[in-house]
Short mmCIF file of C-alpha atoms (C1' of nucleotides) in Angstrom, two decimals:
data_model
loop_
_atom_site.label_atom_id
_atom_site.label_comp_id
_atom_site.label_asym_id
_atom_site.label_seq_id
_atom_site.Cartn_x
_atom_site.Cartn_y
_atom_site.Cartn_z
CA UNK A 1 72.79 85.48 77.81
CA UNK A 2 76.06 84.70 79.04
CA UNK A 3 77.48 86.08 75.59
CA UNK A 4 75.57 89.34 76.19
CA UNK A 5 76.88 89.70 79.61
CA UNK A 6 80.47 88.97 78.35
CA UNK A 7 79.94 91.62 75.68
CA UNK A 8 78.59 94.27 77.77
CA UNK A 9 81.35 93.79 80.45
CA UNK A 10 84.13 95.87 78.65
CA UNK A 11 81.42 98.65 77.70
CA UNK A 12 80.31 98.67 81.39
CA UNK A 13 84.02 98.71 82.29
CA UNK A 14 84.42 101.88 79.80
CA UNK A 15 81.73 103.45 81.48
CA UNK A 16 82.87 103.00 84.85
CA UNK A 17 86.33 103.90 84.34
CA UNK A 18 84.92 107.17 82.82
CA UNK A 19 82.52 107.87 85.78
CA UNK A 20 84.65 106.79 88.61
CA UNK A 21 87.58 108.87 86.81
CA UNK A 22 85.16 111.88 86.43
CA UNK A 23 84.07 111.54 90.23
CA UNK A 24 87.50 111.48 91.45
CA UNK A 25 87.49 115.16 90.99
CA UNK A 26 86.22 117.38 93.87
CA UNK A 27 85.38 120.31 91.39
CA UNK A 28 83.32 117.98 89.21
CA UNK A 29 81.99 116.30 92.58
CA UNK A 30 80.74 119.60 93.43
CA UNK A 31 79.28 120.23 89.85
CA UNK A 32 77.16 117.23 90.15
CA UNK A 33 76.04 117.95 93.65
CA UNK A 34 75.03 121.17 92.65
CA UNK A 35 73.22 119.72 89.69
CA UNK A 36 71.54 117.37 91.80
CA UNK A 37 69.42 120.22 93.15
CA UNK A 38 68.36 121.28 90.07
CA UNK A 39 69.74 122.57 86.23
CA UNK A 40 72.19 125.56 86.32
CA UNK A 41 74.29 127.34 83.47
CA UNK A 42 77.90 127.22 83.22
CA UNK A 43 78.51 130.67 85.01
CA UNK A 44 76.38 129.68 87.52
CA UNK A 45 78.45 126.34 88.25
CA UNK A 46 81.58 128.42 87.95
CA UNK A 47 80.93 130.93 90.37
CA UNK A 48 81.91 129.06 93.58
CA UNK A 49 85.62 128.27 92.07
CA UNK A 50 88.58 130.27 92.05
CA UNK A 51 89.76 128.70 88.42
CA UNK A 52 88.93 130.03 85.13
CA UNK A 53 85.53 129.75 83.41
CA UNK A 54 87.29 127.63 80.64
CA UNK A 55 88.47 125.05 83.22
CA UNK A 56 84.69 124.51 84.54
CA UNK A 57 83.64 124.27 81.08
CA UNK A 58 86.22 121.51 80.32
CA UNK A 59 85.12 119.82 83.78
CA UNK A 60 81.25 120.02 82.46
CA UNK A 61 82.90 118.32 79.17
CA UNK A 62 84.25 115.42 81.16
CA UNK A 63 80.93 115.18 82.83
CA UNK A 64 78.89 115.31 79.90
CA UNK A 65 81.65 112.66 77.91
CA UNK A 66 80.67 110.12 80.66
CA UNK A 67 76.97 110.49 80.63
CA UNK A 68 76.80 112.15 83.88
CA UNK A 69 75.58 115.50 82.47
CA UNK A 70 73.73 116.84 79.32
CA UNK A 71 73.72 120.27 78.06
CA UNK A 72 70.90 122.20 76.50
CA UNK A 73 70.58 125.52 74.76
CA UNK A 74 68.19 128.47 76.09
CA UNK A 75 68.97 131.87 74.87
CA UNK A 76 72.58 132.47 75.03
CA UNK A 77 73.04 130.13 77.66
CA UNK A 78 73.87 126.36 77.89
CA UNK A 79 71.82 125.07 81.01
CA UNK A 80 73.37 121.88 82.41
CA UNK A 81 71.35 118.87 84.23
CA UNK A 82 72.06 115.81 85.72
CA UNK A 83 71.87 112.38 84.25
CA UNK A 84 71.11 110.03 86.91
CA UNK A 85 71.52 106.81 84.91
CA UNK A 86 75.26 107.21 84.84
CA UNK A 87 75.55 107.84 88.72
CA UNK A 88 73.47 104.48 88.88
CA UNK A 89 76.09 102.66 87.13
CA UNK A 90 78.49 103.37 89.63
CA UNK A 91 76.34 102.70 92.36
CA UNK A 92 75.26 99.31 90.86
CA UNK A 93 78.93 98.39 90.79
CA UNK A 94 79.78 99.49 94.29
CA UNK A 95 76.31 97.89 95.74
CA UNK A 96 77.36 94.59 93.90
CA UNK A 97 80.80 94.57 95.57
CA UNK A 98 79.42 95.46 98.98
CA UNK A 99 76.36 92.59 98.33
CA UNK A 100 79.06 89.79 97.40
CA UNK A 101 81.19 90.79 100.76
CA UNK A 102 78.27 90.66 103.11
CA UNK A 103 77.05 87.48 101.75
CA UNK A 104 80.42 86.15 102.64
CA UNK A 105 80.75 87.25 106.00
CA UNK A 106 77.32 86.18 106.65
CA UNK A 107 78.30 82.58 105.39
CA UNK A 108 81.38 82.88 107.53
CA UNK A 109 79.61 83.70 110.58
CA UNK A 110 76.87 81.11 110.04
CA UNK A 111 79.58 78.53 109.71
CA UNK A 112 81.40 79.81 113.04
CA UNK A 113 78.24 79.92 114.77
CA UNK A 114 77.68 76.16 113.73
CA UNK A 115 81.46 75.14 114.95
CA UNK A 116 80.53 76.91 118.11
CA UNK A 117 77.44 75.01 118.66
CA UNK A 118 79.75 71.82 118.87
CA UNK A 119 78.55 70.36 115.52
CA UNK A 120 80.99 68.89 113.13
CA UNK A 121 80.67 70.21 109.75
CA UNK B 1 78.06 119.65 115.08
CA UNK B 2 78.08 121.75 112.04
CA UNK B 3 81.69 122.51 112.96
CA UNK B 4 82.80 118.78 112.55
CA UNK B 5 80.74 118.72 109.36
CA UNK B 6 82.92 121.39 108.13
CA UNK B 7 86.17 120.26 109.37
CA UNK B 8 85.25 116.83 108.19
CA UNK B 9 84.40 118.06 104.67
CA UNK B 10 87.70 118.35 103.29
CA UNK B 11 89.22 115.17 104.72
CA UNK B 12 86.12 113.63 103.17
CA UNK B 13 86.86 115.19 99.86
CA UNK B 14 90.53 113.89 100.10
CA UNK B 15 89.44 110.21 100.69
CA UNK B 16 86.67 110.52 98.08
CA UNK B 17 89.20 111.75 95.66
CA UNK B 18 91.50 108.60 96.16
CA UNK B 19 88.69 106.02 96.20
CA UNK B 20 87.23 107.23 93.19
CA UNK B 21 90.60 107.59 91.56
CA UNK B 22 91.44 104.12 92.54
CA UNK B 23 88.01 102.76 91.22
CA UNK B 24 88.57 104.43 88.00
CA UNK B 25 91.01 101.46 86.95
CA UNK B 26 89.36 98.30 85.85
CA UNK B 27 92.53 96.49 87.04
CA UNK B 28 91.67 97.79 90.62
CA UNK B 29 88.08 97.39 90.19
CA UNK B 30 88.84 93.53 89.39
CA UNK B 31 91.04 93.29 92.40
CA UNK B 32 88.33 94.65 94.51
CA UNK B 33 85.73 92.53 93.35
CA UNK B 34 88.08 89.40 93.55
CA UNK B 35 88.89 90.44 97.37
CA UNK B 36 84.85 91.04 97.98
CA UNK B 37 85.02 87.38 97.46
CA UNK B 38 87.39 86.58 100.04
CA UNK B 39 91.38 87.00 100.98
CA UNK B 40 93.86 86.40 98.52
CA UNK B 41 97.54 86.89 98.02
CA UNK B 42 99.46 89.14 95.52
CA UNK B 43 100.22 86.20 93.21
CA UNK B 44 96.62 85.13 93.29
CA UNK B 45 95.60 88.43 92.45
CA UNK B 46 97.97 88.79 89.80
CA UNK B 47 97.21 85.63 87.90
CA UNK B 48 94.39 86.93 85.83
CA UNK B 49 96.13 89.97 84.53
CA UNK B 50 99.11 90.19 81.49
CA UNK B 51 100.82 92.84 83.60
CA UNK B 52 103.64 92.17 85.66
CA UNK B 53 103.64 91.09 89.30
CA UNK B 54 105.04 94.52 90.32
CA UNK B 55 102.28 96.32 88.66
CA UNK B 56 99.82 94.45 90.59
CA UNK B 57 101.84 95.21 93.50
CA UNK B 58 101.52 98.95 92.82
CA UNK B 59 97.65 98.69 91.99
CA UNK B 60 97.33 96.93 95.67
CA UNK B 61 99.55 99.72 97.09
CA UNK B 62 96.99 102.36 95.43
CA UNK B 63 94.17 100.71 97.04
CA UNK B 64 95.72 100.37 100.46
CA UNK B 65 96.71 104.05 100.52
CA UNK B 66 93.04 104.93 100.28
CA UNK B 67 91.85 102.48 102.72
CA UNK B 68 90.01 100.23 100.31
CA UNK B 69 92.45 97.23 101.00
CA UNK B 70 94.82 96.26 103.84
CA UNK B 71 97.66 93.78 103.86
CA UNK B 72 98.45 91.33 106.52
CA UNK B 73 101.48 88.85 106.69
CA UNK B 74 101.39 85.22 107.01
CA UNK B 75 104.42 83.06 106.01
CA UNK B 76 106.12 84.60 102.67
CA UNK B 77 102.93 85.96 101.73
CA UNK B 78 100.92 89.03 102.06
CA UNK B 79 97.17 88.28 102.25
CA UNK B 80 95.13 91.25 101.21
CA UNK B 81 91.54 91.70 102.36
CA UNK B 82 88.75 94.14 101.53
CA UNK B 83 88.05 96.99 103.88
CA UNK B 84 84.39 98.07 103.19
CA UNK B 85 84.31 101.35 104.78
CA UNK B 86 85.93 102.90 102.19
CA UNK B 87 83.33 101.43 99.78
CA UNK B 88 80.74 102.92 102.17
CA UNK B 89 82.35 106.28 101.74
CA UNK B 90 81.95 106.40 97.91
CA UNK B 91 78.29 104.53 98.19
CA UNK B 92 77.22 107.36 100.56
CA UNK B 93 78.25 110.18 98.38
CA UNK B 94 76.60 108.75 95.43
CA UNK B 95 73.58 107.94 97.36
CA UNK B 96 73.47 111.36 99.06
CA UNK B 97 73.26 112.99 95.28
CA UNK B 98 70.69 110.44 94.19
CA UNK B 99 68.75 111.34 97.37
CA UNK B 100 68.56 115.29 96.59
CA UNK B 101 67.97 114.56 92.99
CA UNK B 102 65.00 112.39 93.59
CA UNK B 103 63.84 114.62 96.08
CA UNK B 104 63.78 117.76 93.83
CA UNK B 105 62.20 115.34 90.99
CA UNK B 106 59.43 114.65 93.50
CA UNK B 107 58.78 118.15 94.57
CA UNK B 108 58.67 119.00 90.72
CA UNK B 109 56.19 116.41 90.03
CA UNK B 110 54.15 117.19 93.13
CA UNK B 111 53.98 120.94 91.85
CA UNK B 112 53.13 119.95 88.22
CA UNK B 113 50.25 118.02 89.68
CA UNK B 114 49.00 120.82 91.68
CA UNK B 115 49.05 123.20 88.52
CA UNK B 116 47.05 120.34 86.31
CA UNK B 117 44.31 120.24 89.20
CA UNK B 118 43.69 123.97 88.20
CA UNK B 119 44.75 125.23 91.44
CA UNK B 120 47.05 128.44 92.03
CA UNK B 121 49.81 128.01 93.68
"C1'" DC C 1 75.65 147.38 62.79
"C1'" DC C 2 77.89 147.14 67.24
"C1'" DG C 3 79.31 145.99 71.66
"C1'" DA C 4 78.56 142.96 75.53
"C1'" DC C 5 78.01 138.45 77.31
"C1'" DA C 6 77.70 133.34 77.53
"C1'" DG C 7 80.33 129.81 76.11
"C1'" DT C 8 83.67 126.93 73.40
"C1'" DC C 9 88.31 125.79 70.79
"C1'" DA C 10 93.05 125.39 70.71
"C1'" DA C 11 97.62 125.28 72.05
"C1'" DG C 12 101.02 124.84 76.07
"C1'" DT C 13 102.95 123.53 80.70
"C1'" DG C 14 103.47 121.06 84.87
"C1'" DC C 15 102.43 116.99 87.13
"C1'" DA C 16 100.58 112.46 88.26
"C1'" DC C 17 99.69 107.95 86.58
"C1'" DG C 18 100.49 103.08 84.95
"C1'" DC C 19 103.66 100.13 83.60
"C1'" DT C 20 108.11 98.04 82.74
"C1'" DT C 21 112.99 97.14 84.31
"C1'" DC C 22 116.61 95.97 87.78
"C1'" DA C 23 117.69 95.56 92.19
"C1'" DT C 24 116.39 94.31 96.89
"C1'" DC C 25 114.68 91.95 100.96
"C1'" DA C 26 112.41 88.18 104.00
"C1'" DA C 27 111.15 83.18 104.36
"C1'" DG C 28 111.26 78.80 103.63
"C1'" DC C 29 113.73 74.35 101.51
"C1'" DG C 30 117.74 71.62 99.92
"C1'" DC D 1 124.99 77.77 103.85
"C1'" DG D 2 123.22 78.63 98.88
"C1'" DC D 3 118.69 78.82 96.10
"C1'" DT D 4 114.19 79.77 94.90
"C1'" DT D 5 109.90 81.99 95.78
"C1'" DG D 6 106.57 85.93 97.31
"C1'" DA D 7 106.83 90.39 97.33
"C1'" DT D 8 108.42 95.41 97.68
"C1'" DG D 9 111.42 99.50 96.41
"C1'" DA D 10 113.39 102.55 93.03
"C1'" DA D 11 113.98 104.80 88.60
"C1'" DG D 12 112.54 105.68 83.93
"C1'" DC D 13 109.33 106.25 80.09
"C1'" DG D 14 105.12 107.54 77.57
"C1'" DT D 15 100.79 109.41 78.43
"C1'" DG D 16 96.74 111.59 79.73
"C1'" DC D 17 95.24 115.26 82.93
"C1'" DA D 18 94.21 119.77 85.06
"C1'" DC D 19 94.66 124.23 84.30
"C1'" DT D 20 95.97 128.61 81.85
"C1'" DT D 21 96.07 132.25 77.98
"C1'" DG D 22 94.60 133.86 73.72
"C1'" DA D 23 91.57 133.79 69.90
"C1'" DC D 24 86.92 132.59 68.26
"C1'" DT D 25 81.67 131.62 67.60
"C1'" DG D 26 76.80 132.91 68.58
"C1'" DT D 27 73.05 135.50 70.66
"C1'" DC D 28 70.80 139.41 72.74
"C1'" DG D 29 70.17 144.73 73.66
"C1'" DG D 30 70.67 149.44 71.65
#
DNA sequence: CCGACAGTCAAGTGCACGCTTCATCAAGCG
DNA sequence: CGCTTGATGAAGCGTGCACTTGACTGTCGG
């Protein structure tokens, strides 16, 4: 079990690298936010942006490569939809850090409370 | 209220850009994870890594610039501590996207359930 | 078949990043 | 005072990214 934890660590690291890097661009965050409301085609996703269609297609490619988005086929269009598992990957990491931090603060406050009650540790 | 939402939008975007970009590097994620367990000096933070001390110092600079970490002074050392607000900024964005997605899926399933019950919408 | 439309592939450019090395500063210690 | 230690500043190098333009694929409507 420890071995598998160690083995998946680097894989998760690579996925986290890719997901956080993908989300570090506001165009891509906008695309993700739009897709969280439902599927959309590349043209629909590109409409709000002043950049070329190719640029948006490349952004979608980044999101697809890190697992945040998948593309299907329907007629001439390539409808895009959100893959929430990848979002969960990032969320889990952040929540773990928050959890560890909060636990430590709790222990610290409990310790200080004991000191204030006059007891010697 | 709507105005402030609009005004803070780009500021939040810039902060999200910086926070997600900072977390897109496993060295920096390792530093954040370490700091979630408590304060540490630059040398302590650099110990696990094969790179130069300056490189780690630069990574800490990135984390400091986006608000994830703050540095104090104690004797010759510069103890670093985590600033969890910035983590919350990223968490909030991800949770919002997940919320919107989940809401939509719920509505979709409810809609399909109504159809399967034979009622006409 | 032909033209129009949705989308991708490929090459090029400018810029930011990660890391290194050399130099520097500030604080303690002999 | 000199010397070591903790840490930053600055310049340089290689690499990858965001975006552009130009050419191309594939699918529909006439």
